[in-house]
Coordinates of C-alpha atoms in Angstrom, one line a residue:
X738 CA 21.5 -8.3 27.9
X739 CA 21.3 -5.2 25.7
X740 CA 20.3 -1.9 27.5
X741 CA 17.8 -0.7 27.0
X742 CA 15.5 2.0 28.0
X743 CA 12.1 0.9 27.6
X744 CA 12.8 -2.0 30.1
X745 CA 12.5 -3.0 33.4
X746 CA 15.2 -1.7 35.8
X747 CA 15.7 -3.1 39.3
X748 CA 12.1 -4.7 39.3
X749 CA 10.5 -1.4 38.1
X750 CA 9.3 -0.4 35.1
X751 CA 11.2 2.0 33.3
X752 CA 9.8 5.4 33.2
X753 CA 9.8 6.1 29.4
X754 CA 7.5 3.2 29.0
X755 CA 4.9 4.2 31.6
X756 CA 5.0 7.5 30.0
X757 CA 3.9 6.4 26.9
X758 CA 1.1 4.2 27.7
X759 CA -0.2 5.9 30.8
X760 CA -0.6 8.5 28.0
X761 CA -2.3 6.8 25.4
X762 CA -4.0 4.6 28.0
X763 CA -5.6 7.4 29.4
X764 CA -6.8 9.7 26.7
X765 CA -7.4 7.5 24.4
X766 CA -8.4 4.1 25.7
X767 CA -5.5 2.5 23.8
X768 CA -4.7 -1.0 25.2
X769 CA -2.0 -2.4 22.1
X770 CA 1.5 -1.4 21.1
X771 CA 3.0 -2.6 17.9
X772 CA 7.3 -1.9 18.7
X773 CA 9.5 -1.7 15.6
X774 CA 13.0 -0.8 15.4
X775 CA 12.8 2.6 13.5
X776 CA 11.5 5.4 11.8
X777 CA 10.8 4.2 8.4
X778 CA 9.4 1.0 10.1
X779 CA 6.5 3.3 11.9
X780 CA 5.6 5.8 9.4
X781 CA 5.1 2.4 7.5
X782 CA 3.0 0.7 10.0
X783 CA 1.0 3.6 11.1
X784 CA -0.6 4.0 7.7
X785 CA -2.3 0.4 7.9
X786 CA -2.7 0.2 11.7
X787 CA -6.3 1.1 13.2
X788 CA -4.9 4.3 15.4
X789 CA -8.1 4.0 17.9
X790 CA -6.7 0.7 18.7
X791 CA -3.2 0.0 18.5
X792 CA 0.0 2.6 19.0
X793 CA 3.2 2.3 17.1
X794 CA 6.1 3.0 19.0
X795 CA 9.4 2.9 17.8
X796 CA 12.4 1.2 20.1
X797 CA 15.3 2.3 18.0
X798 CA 16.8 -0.5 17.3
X799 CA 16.1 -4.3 16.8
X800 CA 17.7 -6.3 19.8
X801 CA 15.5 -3.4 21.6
X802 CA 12.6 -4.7 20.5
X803 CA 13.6 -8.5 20.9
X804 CA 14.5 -8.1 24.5
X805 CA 11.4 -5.9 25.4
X806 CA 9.3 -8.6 23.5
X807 CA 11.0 -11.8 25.5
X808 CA 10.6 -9.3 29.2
X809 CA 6.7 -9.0 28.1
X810 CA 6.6 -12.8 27.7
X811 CA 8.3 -13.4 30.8
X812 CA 5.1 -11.7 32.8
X813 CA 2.5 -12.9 30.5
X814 CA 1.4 -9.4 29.8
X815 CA -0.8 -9.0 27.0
X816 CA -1.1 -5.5 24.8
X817 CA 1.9 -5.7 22.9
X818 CA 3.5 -7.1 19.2
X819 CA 7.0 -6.6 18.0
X820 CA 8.1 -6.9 14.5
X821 CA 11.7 -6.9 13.4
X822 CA 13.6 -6.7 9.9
X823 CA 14.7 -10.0 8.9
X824 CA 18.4 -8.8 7.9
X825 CA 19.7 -11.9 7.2
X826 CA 18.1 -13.9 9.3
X827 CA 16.4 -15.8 6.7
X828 CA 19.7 -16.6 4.4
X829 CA 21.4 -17.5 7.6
X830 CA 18.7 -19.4 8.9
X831 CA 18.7 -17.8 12.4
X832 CA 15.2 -17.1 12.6
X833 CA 13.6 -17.9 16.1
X834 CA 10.4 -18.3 17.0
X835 CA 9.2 -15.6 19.6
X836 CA 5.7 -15.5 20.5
X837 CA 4.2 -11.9 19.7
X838 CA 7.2 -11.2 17.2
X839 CA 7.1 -11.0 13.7
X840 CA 10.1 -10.7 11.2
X841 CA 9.7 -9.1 7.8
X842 CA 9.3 -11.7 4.9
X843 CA 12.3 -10.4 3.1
X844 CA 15.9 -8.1 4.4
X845 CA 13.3 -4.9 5.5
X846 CA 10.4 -3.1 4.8
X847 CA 12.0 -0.8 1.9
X848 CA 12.6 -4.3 0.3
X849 CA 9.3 -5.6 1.2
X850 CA 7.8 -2.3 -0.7
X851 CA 10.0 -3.2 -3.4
X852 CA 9.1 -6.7 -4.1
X853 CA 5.7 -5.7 -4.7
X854 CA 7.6 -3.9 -7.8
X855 CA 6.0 -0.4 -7.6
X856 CA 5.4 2.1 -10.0
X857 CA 9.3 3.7 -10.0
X858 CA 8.1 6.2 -12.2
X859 CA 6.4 8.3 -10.3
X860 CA 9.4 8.5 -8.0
X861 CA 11.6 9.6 -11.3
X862 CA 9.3 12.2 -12.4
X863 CA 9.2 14.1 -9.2
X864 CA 13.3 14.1 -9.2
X865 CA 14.4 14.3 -12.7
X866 CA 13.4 14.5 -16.7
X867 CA 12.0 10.8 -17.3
X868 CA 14.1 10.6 -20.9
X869 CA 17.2 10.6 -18.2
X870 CA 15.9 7.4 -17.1
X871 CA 14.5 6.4 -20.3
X872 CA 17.7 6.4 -21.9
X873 CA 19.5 4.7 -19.4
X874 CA 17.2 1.7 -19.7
X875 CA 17.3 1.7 -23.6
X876 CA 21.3 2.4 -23.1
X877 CA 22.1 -0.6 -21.0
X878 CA 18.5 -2.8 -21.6
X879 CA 17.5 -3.4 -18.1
X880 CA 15.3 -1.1 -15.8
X881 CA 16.5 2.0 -13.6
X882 CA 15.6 -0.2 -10.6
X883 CA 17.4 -3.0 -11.1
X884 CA 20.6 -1.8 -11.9
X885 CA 20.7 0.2 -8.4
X886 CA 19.2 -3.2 -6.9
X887 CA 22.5 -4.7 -8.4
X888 CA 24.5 -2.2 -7.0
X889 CA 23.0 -2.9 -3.7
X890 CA 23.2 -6.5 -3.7
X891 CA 26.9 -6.6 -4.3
X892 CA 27.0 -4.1 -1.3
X893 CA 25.0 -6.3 0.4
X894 CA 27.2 -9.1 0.3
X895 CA 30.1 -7.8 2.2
X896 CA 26.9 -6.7 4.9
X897 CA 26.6 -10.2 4.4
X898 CA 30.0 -11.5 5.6
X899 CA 30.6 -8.6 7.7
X900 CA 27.6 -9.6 9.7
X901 CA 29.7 -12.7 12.1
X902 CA 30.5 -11.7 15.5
X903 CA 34.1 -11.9 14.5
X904 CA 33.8 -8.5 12.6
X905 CA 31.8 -6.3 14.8
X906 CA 34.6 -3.8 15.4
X907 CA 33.3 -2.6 11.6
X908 CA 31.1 -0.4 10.9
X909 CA 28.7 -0.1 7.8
X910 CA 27.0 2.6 9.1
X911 CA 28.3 5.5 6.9
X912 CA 29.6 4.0 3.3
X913 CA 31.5 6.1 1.0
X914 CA 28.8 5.5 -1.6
X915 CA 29.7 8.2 -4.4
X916 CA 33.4 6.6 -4.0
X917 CA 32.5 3.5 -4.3
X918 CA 29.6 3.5 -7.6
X919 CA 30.1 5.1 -11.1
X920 CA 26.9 6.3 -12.9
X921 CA 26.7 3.3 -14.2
X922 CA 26.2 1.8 -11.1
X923 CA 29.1 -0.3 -10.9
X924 CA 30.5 -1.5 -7.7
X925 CA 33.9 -1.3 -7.0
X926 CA 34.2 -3.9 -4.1
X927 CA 37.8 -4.4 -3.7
X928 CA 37.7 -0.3 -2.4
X929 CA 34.3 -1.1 -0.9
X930 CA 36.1 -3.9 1.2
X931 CA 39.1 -1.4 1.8
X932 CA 37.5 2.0 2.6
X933 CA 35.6 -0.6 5.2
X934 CA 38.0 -3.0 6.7
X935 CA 40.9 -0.2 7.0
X936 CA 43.5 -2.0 8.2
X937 CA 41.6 -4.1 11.2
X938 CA 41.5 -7.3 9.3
X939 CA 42.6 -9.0 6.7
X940 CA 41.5 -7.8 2.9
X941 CA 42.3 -10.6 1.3
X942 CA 40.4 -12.9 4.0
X943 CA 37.7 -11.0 3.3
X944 CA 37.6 -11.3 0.1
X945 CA 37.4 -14.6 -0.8
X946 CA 34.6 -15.2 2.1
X947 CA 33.2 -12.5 -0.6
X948 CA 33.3 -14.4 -3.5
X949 CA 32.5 -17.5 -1.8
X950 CA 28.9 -15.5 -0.8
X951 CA 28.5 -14.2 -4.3
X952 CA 28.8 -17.4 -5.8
X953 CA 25.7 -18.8 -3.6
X954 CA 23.3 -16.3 -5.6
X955 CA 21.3 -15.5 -2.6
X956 CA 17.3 -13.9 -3.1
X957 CA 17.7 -10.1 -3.9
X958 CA 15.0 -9.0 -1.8
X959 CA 16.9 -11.0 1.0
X960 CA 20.3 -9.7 0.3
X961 CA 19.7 -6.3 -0.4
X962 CA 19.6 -3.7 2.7
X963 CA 17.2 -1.0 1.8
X964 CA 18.8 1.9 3.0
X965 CA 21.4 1.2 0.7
X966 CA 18.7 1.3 -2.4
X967 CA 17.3 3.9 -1.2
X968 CA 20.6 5.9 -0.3
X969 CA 21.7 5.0 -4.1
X970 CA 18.3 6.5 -5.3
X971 CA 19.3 9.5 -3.5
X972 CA 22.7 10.2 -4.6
X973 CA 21.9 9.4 -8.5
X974 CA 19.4 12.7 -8.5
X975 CA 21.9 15.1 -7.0
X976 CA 23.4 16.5 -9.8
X977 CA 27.3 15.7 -10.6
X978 CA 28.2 19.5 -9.5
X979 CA 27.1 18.3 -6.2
X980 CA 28.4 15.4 -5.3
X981 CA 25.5 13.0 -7.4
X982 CA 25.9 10.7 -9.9
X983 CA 24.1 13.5 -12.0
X984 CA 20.8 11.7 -13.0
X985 CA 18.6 14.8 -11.3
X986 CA 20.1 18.4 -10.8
X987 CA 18.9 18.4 -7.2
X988 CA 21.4 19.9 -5.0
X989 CA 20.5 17.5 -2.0
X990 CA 18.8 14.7 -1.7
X991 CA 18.1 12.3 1.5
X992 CA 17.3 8.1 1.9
X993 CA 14.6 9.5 3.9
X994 CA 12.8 11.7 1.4
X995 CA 13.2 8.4 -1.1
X996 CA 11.5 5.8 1.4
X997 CA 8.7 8.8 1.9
X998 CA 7.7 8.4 -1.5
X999 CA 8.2 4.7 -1.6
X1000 CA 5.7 4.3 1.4
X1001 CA 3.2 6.1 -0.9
X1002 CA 3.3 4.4 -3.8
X1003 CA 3.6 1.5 -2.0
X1004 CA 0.1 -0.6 -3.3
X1005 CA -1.4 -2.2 0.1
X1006 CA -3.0 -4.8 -1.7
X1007 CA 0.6 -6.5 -2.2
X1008 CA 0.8 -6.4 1.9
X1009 CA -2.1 -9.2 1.6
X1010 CA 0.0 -11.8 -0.1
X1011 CA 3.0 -11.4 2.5
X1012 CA 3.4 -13.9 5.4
X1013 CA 3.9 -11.0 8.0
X1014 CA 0.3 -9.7 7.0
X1015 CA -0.9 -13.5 8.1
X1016 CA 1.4 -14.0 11.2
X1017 CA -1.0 -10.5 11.7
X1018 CA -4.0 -11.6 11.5
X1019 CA -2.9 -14.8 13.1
X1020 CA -2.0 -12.4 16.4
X1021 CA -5.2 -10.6 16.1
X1022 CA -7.1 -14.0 16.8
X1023 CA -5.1 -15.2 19.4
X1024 CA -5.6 -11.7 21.4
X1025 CA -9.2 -11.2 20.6
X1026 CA -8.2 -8.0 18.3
X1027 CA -8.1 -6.5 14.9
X1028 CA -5.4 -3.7 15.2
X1029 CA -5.4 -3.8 11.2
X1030 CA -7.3 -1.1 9.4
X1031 CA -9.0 -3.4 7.3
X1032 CA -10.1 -0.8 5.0
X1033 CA -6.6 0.3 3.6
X1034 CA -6.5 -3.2 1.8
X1035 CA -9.4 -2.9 -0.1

């Protein structure tokens, strides 16, 4: 089983868990814990949650939450809700029912904002000149978006085949993104697959399992990782002098700031047409609850 922190350890509880709802428990008369697996996961959820009811706290990982989930099951406690990013649990079919855990309708929740197809301006005006990204849409007739999307996806392929078992001496964590995309957002994957694999497994093995995935033209929203969209956002408004792809003339620019402003212009009323929003409510009924704040949806 995965360590982890938050569980029980030799029939106790583990002390970083009391801690945190003795605390709330306490002062505040908080009896519900949503867990999610990381940061960008519960700034999102804390904007829609009802804070006098339900806590977010973040696990740091997803098997984290899983396993804490399944322990809570085990002793039929009541209080708590895990939801998860999908990955690619959905393409691969490895979605398992868990009672009181949710997985995310598509890859994550920066692809869940995305779906809803926000308003990218108002991202593009706070980092650059609009008639940048004006001309690049005129110049190659599709939007700013997409083409970082199609970077992504093609990214997101190799996340795709590198996700077996069989490969988990690799790690994705840290891609060589400005080495691997022009400023036309082109994707050089045989360098991708290279700079990745180093010499621990076979390239050209690799590769065709690649094409074989790209041929299968899987959902963007499933394929795509966020973090890479949003680490590609990034990079293209740091100015070329710095290490960007030059569409900005900022000298530093992080995935993090990007999914800020993604959470904000995220439109709430999208969240109402997503499955995870029912599989919400669904929870609320079973546990006599509303831990939604109803009123952000209206």
């Amino acid at each position: 089983m995965t360590s982890n922190e938050y569980m029980h350890r030799t029939g106790n509880r583990a002390k970083s868990e009391m801690t945190f709802r003795n605390a709330y428990t306490k002062e505040y008369g908080i009896q519900h814990y949503l867990l999610v697996e990381g940061e960008s996961d519960e700034k999102f959820f804390e904007n829609i949650l009802d804070c006098e009811k339900c806590i977010v706290k973040n696990l740091k990982g997803k098997e984290k939450v899983i396993e804490y989930i399944k322990e809570k099951n085990k002793y039929n406690q009541k209080g708590y809700l895990g939801i998860v990013d999908a990955d690619f649990d959905h393409i691969t079919g490895k979605i398992k029912s868990i009672d009181n855990l949710i997985f995310t309708d598509f890859h994550d929740i920066e692809m869940l904002i995305l779906s809803s197809k926000p308003n990218m301006r108002r991202i593009y005006s706070e980092m650059t000149n609009n008639i940048k990204i004006k001309h690049f849409e005129d110049t190659h007739k599709m939007q700013f978006i997409q083409a970082i999307m199609e970077a992504a996806y093609k990214i997101g392929i190799l996340r795709l085949v590198l996700c077996n078992p069989y490969y988990s001496a690799i790690d994705m964590d840290d891609l060589p993104y400005i080495d691997i995309t022009d400023d036309d957002f082109n994707v050089n994957t045989d360098e991708l697959i290279k700079r990745v694999i180093r010499k621990q497994y076979s390239f050209y093995d690799i590769q065709q399992k690649y094409d074989d995935e790209k041929e299968k033209k899987h959902d963007t929203y499933q394929l795509c990782c966020g973090h890479d969209v949003t680490n590609i956002l990034a990079l293209c408004f740091i100015a070329k002098k710095r290490g960007g792809l030059g569409y900005g003339e900022q000298d530093h620019l992080s995935k993090k700031l990007i999914e800020e402003f993604l959470r904000v212009i995220y439109n709430l009323k999208h969240f109402k047409s997503t499955k995870m929003y029912k599989a919400i409510l669904d929870w609320e009924e079973k546990n006599s609850v509303e831990i939604l704040d109803k009123k952000v949806f209206s």
